[in-house]
Amino acid sequence: LKLQFLYFIGIYRIKMKALLLLALSPMLVKGQKGNCSVYATDKYSECSDSCGSCFNAGSRPGVLCKNQGTTTGYLCQDSAFACMDWTFGSTYMRAAERDFNRTEGISVYLGVGSFGSNDPMGGLGMCLRLTVEGVDRDIIVQSINTGGDVQGNQFDMQVGDGGFGANNKCAGGGNMMYPGSTASWGNMYGGVASRSDCAALPKYPTESSPMQAAGDDLVSLCQYSFDKKVRIQPPAQPSNPTIRNMKRVKCPPALVNTTYLERTDDPAGYDGPSLPGFPNTDVSCQSMPWDLSYCLTRMMDCCKPSGAWKNNVKANLTKPGKKVVQTCTSDGYTRIDVQCGCFDCDC
């Protein structure tokens, strides 16, 4: 009887784990098959032949990006956006944190953003464990974007209205994610200056149903970033907190599940040696106003990140089906199919 009881307990745990992973899964479109046949348009298609020339065959299914001529998938541009459940404090991230912390016996927050590195992929796909002054837990973040404006001792994390930046696809024009102008969004870099200013933001994208169904809204995501002190409330200056330690670590499954980018050279665990220049015991963020060394900065440009472009990643450093970031449609939650870059799989 004892063995039978333990057997049923084991089955129960497996089923509950499966239900939890299903609940954490980012929004997909029903009816799509997880193969390249969705890219086929005629009898001469190469999609049935091992997905033809598709770079990211076997990736998670999604909707097809259209109205771009022959290009689609990971070459989708105008119809591809950042995903809102990547945002620090989203319903997905908070549920993932609870599960991850319980499973691993640690206490961290999760997030994504931009990082700079001399790594062959510019740091794309790497996960870093950050100790940030004033924040009550370490943050494990995945880099899905990179560029010359982000340093190797800085991390630029996606938070609610963290700043729409130079590549704005959030608001203030045609083909934007959110309605209206950028008047309520605060500074181009950094977003609103105080928690009270969050209330003036639009709560939902123009296509609002998916964000509402996920249990998120932009006002709450903005407020949460102040509450958790990943951005600092005036009159304290600067508004960016100081990073005291930075380590490269293994990417938690929940981060890979939401970005769908995974490297082949991940470290083995969720702790490790500090990166060069860390621990940082004596330098404060913006000790000189223009210097963002050792800063946890913030952004939210709603734009397709550089990790979603095939030319920015290396096939040998990424896992099959998880070679590029899986982007979203303009609702911020519905995933785009990124297995191929063109119809008929012949590009």
XYZ file of C-alpha atoms in Angstrom:
347
model
C 0.000 0.000 0.000
C 2.837 2.349 0.808
C 4.435 1.760 -2.600
C 1.084 2.275 -4.304
C 0.575 5.523 -2.390
C 4.033 6.777 -3.391
C 3.323 5.831 -6.998
C 0.157 7.916 -7.078
C 1.905 10.833 -5.372
C 4.593 10.704 -8.083
C 2.005 10.704 -10.871
C 0.193 13.622 -9.201
C 3.399 15.671 -9.050
C 4.187 15.005 -12.694
C 0.695 16.066 -13.747
C 0.820 19.230 -11.628
C 4.217 20.134 -13.093
C 2.849 19.671 -16.619
C -0.153 21.875 -15.826
C 2.114 24.565 -14.383
C 4.348 24.592 -17.451
C 1.266 24.821 -19.644
C 0.000 27.762 -17.609
C 3.364 29.501 -17.967
C 3.576 28.983 -21.727
C 3.434 32.212 -23.754
C 0.367 32.687 -25.931
C 0.318 30.704 -29.167
C -2.210 30.428 -31.957
C -4.269 27.254 -32.062
C -4.250 25.128 -35.179
C -0.658 25.858 -36.242
C 1.596 22.847 -36.682
C 5.124 22.889 -35.323
C 6.773 22.258 -38.692
C 7.708 24.242 -41.782
C 4.655 23.199 -43.804
C 2.947 26.438 -42.745
C 5.401 28.276 -45.041
C 4.483 26.259 -48.142
C 2.513 28.105 -50.825
C 2.803 25.849 -53.898
C 3.834 22.385 -55.105
C 7.436 23.479 -55.669
C 7.935 24.362 -52.023
C 11.044 22.969 -50.307
C 9.367 22.945 -46.895
C 8.775 19.190 -46.839
C 12.454 18.497 -47.530
C 13.841 18.931 -43.996
C 12.467 22.482 -44.031
C 14.655 23.435 -46.978
C 17.008 26.274 -46.088
C 15.210 27.314 -42.911
C 17.685 28.445 -40.248
C 15.490 27.791 -37.212
C 13.533 24.666 -38.167
C 11.703 22.997 -35.313
C 11.034 26.154 -33.346
C 7.784 26.748 -31.491
C 4.825 27.479 -33.793
C 3.136 30.845 -34.101
C 1.303 33.044 -36.576
C 2.798 33.883 -39.953
C 4.024 37.390 -40.619
C 2.509 38.564 -43.931
C 2.323 41.651 -46.145
C 6.109 41.742 -46.623
C 6.389 40.210 -50.077
C 8.297 36.932 -49.989
C 9.934 37.439 -46.587
C 8.392 36.324 -43.300
C 9.365 34.548 -40.065
C 12.669 35.735 -38.627
C 12.932 38.295 -41.463
C 9.629 39.893 -40.481
C 10.191 43.558 -39.696
C 7.210 45.929 -39.723
C 4.836 43.402 -38.136
C 7.271 42.082 -35.508
C 7.400 43.569 -32.016
C 8.861 42.898 -28.593
C 6.741 40.737 -26.293
C 5.156 42.341 -23.259
C 5.411 39.232 -21.082
C 9.192 39.722 -21.241
C 8.677 42.772 -19.032
C 9.982 42.735 -15.456
C 7.069 41.913 -13.157
C 4.699 40.555 -15.816
C 2.247 37.883 -14.703
C 4.317 35.312 -16.584
C 7.602 36.430 -15.009
C 6.222 36.477 -11.482
C 4.709 32.999 -11.799
C 7.964 31.752 -13.332
C 9.943 33.255 -10.451
C 7.808 31.479 -7.871
C 8.226 28.119 -9.592
C 11.947 28.589 -10.255
C 12.725 29.765 -6.723
C 10.787 26.893 -5.192
C 12.430 24.314 -7.453
C 15.994 25.618 -7.084
C 15.811 26.753 -3.470
C 16.986 30.289 -4.274
C 15.347 33.716 -4.388
C 15.733 35.795 -7.554
C 13.774 37.972 -9.947
C 13.759 37.263 -13.709
C 14.018 39.655 -16.640
C 15.361 40.296 -20.132
C 17.114 43.165 -21.830
C 20.258 44.411 -23.548
C 23.910 43.683 -22.827
C 27.213 44.383 -24.533
C 30.033 41.852 -24.814
C 33.002 40.886 -26.998
C 31.491 37.401 -27.179
C 31.015 36.144 -30.815
C 27.269 36.873 -30.499
C 27.717 40.133 -28.613
C 26.314 38.465 -25.517
C 23.007 37.513 -27.140
C 21.354 34.601 -25.354
C 23.607 34.872 -22.297
C 22.076 34.923 -18.838
C 23.573 37.045 -16.098
C 22.999 37.118 -12.368
C 22.961 40.695 -11.105
C 23.307 41.959 -7.561
C 21.793 45.438 -7.614
C 22.067 47.971 -4.826
C 18.723 48.524 -3.109
C 16.997 45.539 -4.745
C 16.029 42.854 -2.245
C 17.001 39.877 -4.456
C 19.437 39.125 -7.237
C 18.017 39.320 -10.760
C 18.738 36.681 -13.417
C 18.385 38.308 -16.822
C 18.783 37.119 -20.398
C 20.321 39.312 -23.062
C 18.144 39.378 -26.178
C 19.443 42.669 -27.538
C 22.868 44.215 -27.956
C 24.521 47.281 -29.391
C 27.334 49.760 -29.049
C 25.338 51.873 -26.584
C 25.286 49.108 -23.920
C 28.492 48.392 -22.034
C 29.809 45.117 -20.651
C 29.393 46.286 -17.057
C 25.855 47.613 -17.592
C 22.513 45.926 -18.204
C 19.499 47.600 -19.850
C 16.397 45.775 -18.583
C 12.901 45.824 -20.100
C 10.508 47.354 -17.559
C 7.093 48.964 -17.922
C 7.680 52.254 -19.788
C 11.426 52.098 -19.356
C 11.925 54.479 -22.296
C 10.859 54.053 -25.917
C 14.299 54.986 -27.256
C 15.477 55.658 -30.787
C 13.734 52.586 -32.259
C 10.297 53.405 -30.871
C 7.473 51.051 -31.830
C 5.418 51.736 -28.707
C 3.384 54.864 -29.471
C 3.219 58.145 -31.352
C 2.721 57.103 -34.973
C 1.417 54.512 -37.379
C 1.981 50.787 -36.817
C 2.683 51.191 -33.098
C 1.774 48.832 -30.272
C -0.048 51.299 -28.019
C -2.596 53.992 -28.894
C -1.984 57.745 -28.664
C 1.078 59.948 -28.580
C 4.231 59.617 -26.494
C 3.266 62.624 -24.345
C 2.498 60.481 -21.280
C 5.504 58.197 -21.723
C 8.078 60.505 -20.144
C 11.649 60.676 -21.354
C 12.774 58.987 -24.546
C 15.432 57.231 -22.459
C 14.161 56.121 -19.054
C 10.436 56.765 -19.376
C 8.422 58.473 -16.640
C 10.347 59.963 -13.745
C 8.044 59.031 -10.839
C 5.642 56.286 -9.854
C 2.664 58.639 -9.878
C 3.326 59.405 -13.557
C 2.663 55.754 -14.460
C -1.101 56.330 -14.092
C -1.233 58.462 -17.249
C 0.069 55.673 -19.492
C -2.294 53.685 -21.723
C -3.130 50.474 -19.873
C -3.275 48.205 -22.919
C -2.063 47.933 -26.524
C -4.449 48.892 -29.307
C -5.189 45.174 -29.616
C -5.945 44.858 -25.930
C -7.467 41.408 -25.397
C -4.262 39.323 -25.097
C -2.715 41.599 -22.462
C -5.965 41.653 -20.516
C -6.209 37.856 -20.723
C -2.632 37.554 -19.429
C -3.500 39.659 -16.372
C -1.061 42.461 -17.211
C -1.386 46.191 -17.834
C 1.260 48.814 -18.587
C 0.376 51.061 -15.646
C 0.931 48.241 -13.129
C 4.148 47.097 -14.835
C 5.492 50.646 -14.628
C 4.546 50.947 -10.948
C 6.080 47.558 -10.151
C 9.483 48.689 -11.432
C 9.459 51.535 -8.891
C 8.155 49.276 -6.115
C 11.012 46.811 -6.628
C 13.563 49.635 -6.889
C 14.935 48.661 -10.291
C 14.318 52.333 -11.049
C 14.699 54.993 -8.376
C 12.049 57.501 -7.361
C 12.948 61.237 -7.231
C 14.334 63.184 -5.489
C 17.018 60.489 -5.249
C 19.549 60.702 -8.061
C 20.481 59.055 -10.320
C 17.344 57.106 -11.258
C 19.430 54.071 -12.247
C 20.599 51.769 -9.416
C 24.167 50.479 -9.169
C 25.144 46.918 -10.149
C 27.400 45.530 -7.426
C 28.028 42.098 -8.940
C 27.523 40.379 -12.281
C 28.019 36.689 -13.078
C 27.319 34.629 -16.161
C 24.958 31.775 -15.263
C 22.771 29.119 -16.831
C 19.537 30.430 -18.338
C 16.478 29.387 -16.323
C 14.030 27.333 -18.426
C 11.315 29.950 -17.918
C 13.416 32.649 -19.616
C 14.216 30.354 -22.536
C 10.524 29.468 -22.743
C 9.494 33.090 -23.209
C 12.294 34.247 -25.556
C 12.944 30.882 -27.262
C 16.640 31.684 -27.597
C 19.071 29.227 -26.007
C 22.824 28.882 -26.260
C 24.903 25.712 -26.450
C 27.624 27.072 -24.139
C 25.587 27.910 -21.036
C 27.338 27.425 -17.691
C 26.197 24.509 -15.556
C 24.540 26.362 -12.682
C 22.758 29.477 -11.479
C 25.775 30.899 -9.661
C 29.379 31.286 -10.684
C 32.450 33.501 -10.820
C 32.086 37.246 -11.187
C 32.732 38.817 -14.579
C 35.845 41.017 -15.007
C 35.486 44.262 -13.060
C 33.173 42.700 -10.465
C 32.398 42.629 -7.587
C 32.018 46.389 -7.711
C 32.631 47.852 -4.269
C 33.622 51.426 -4.995
C 31.936 52.762 -8.161
C 28.398 54.149 -8.106
C 26.212 54.396 -11.183
C 26.550 57.771 -12.909
C 29.164 59.104 -10.532
C 29.794 61.095 -13.662
C 26.348 61.820 -15.179
C 27.232 60.619 -18.675
C 28.863 57.355 -17.556
C 26.541 54.306 -17.363
C 29.206 51.894 -16.144
C 27.868 49.611 -13.390
C 24.313 50.848 -14.009
C 21.082 48.890 -14.224
C 19.379 50.997 -16.859
C 15.939 50.437 -18.345
C 14.109 50.417 -21.646
C 10.893 49.416 -23.381
C 10.935 50.296 -27.060
C 8.416 47.597 -28.143
C 10.781 46.892 -31.056
C 11.993 43.574 -32.448
C 15.319 42.942 -30.650
C 18.628 42.253 -32.379
C 18.570 38.653 -31.108
C 15.597 38.027 -33.387
C 17.666 38.622 -36.542
C 19.423 35.634 -38.091
C 22.578 37.581 -38.984
C 23.231 38.451 -35.341
C 23.421 34.878 -34.027
C 25.737 31.931 -34.639
C 24.382 28.498 -35.565
C 27.069 26.688 -33.553
C 26.354 28.683 -30.398
C 22.586 28.188 -30.401
C 20.402 25.127 -30.010
C 18.206 23.718 -32.803
C 14.832 25.465 -32.911
C 16.060 28.094 -30.438
C 18.450 30.033 -32.635
C 16.636 33.382 -32.753
C 14.346 35.236 -30.373
C 10.673 34.546 -31.059
C 8.941 37.903 -31.443
C 5.306 38.955 -31.052
C 2.609 40.628 -33.086
C 1.472 44.143 -32.192
C -0.660 42.843 -29.317
C 2.571 42.008 -27.447
C 1.657 38.387 -26.634
C 0.831 36.378 -29.780
C 4.040 34.723 -31.006
C 5.221 34.903 -34.611
C 6.494 31.719 -36.281
C 10.253 32.194 -36.737
C 11.362 28.857 -38.193
C 12.030 30.263 -41.660
C 12.725 33.597 -43.309
C 10.642 33.242 -46.457
C 7.722 31.380 -47.930
C 8.420 27.983 -49.514
C 11.607 27.580 -47.459
C 13.962 28.316 -50.352
C 15.884 31.350 -49.060
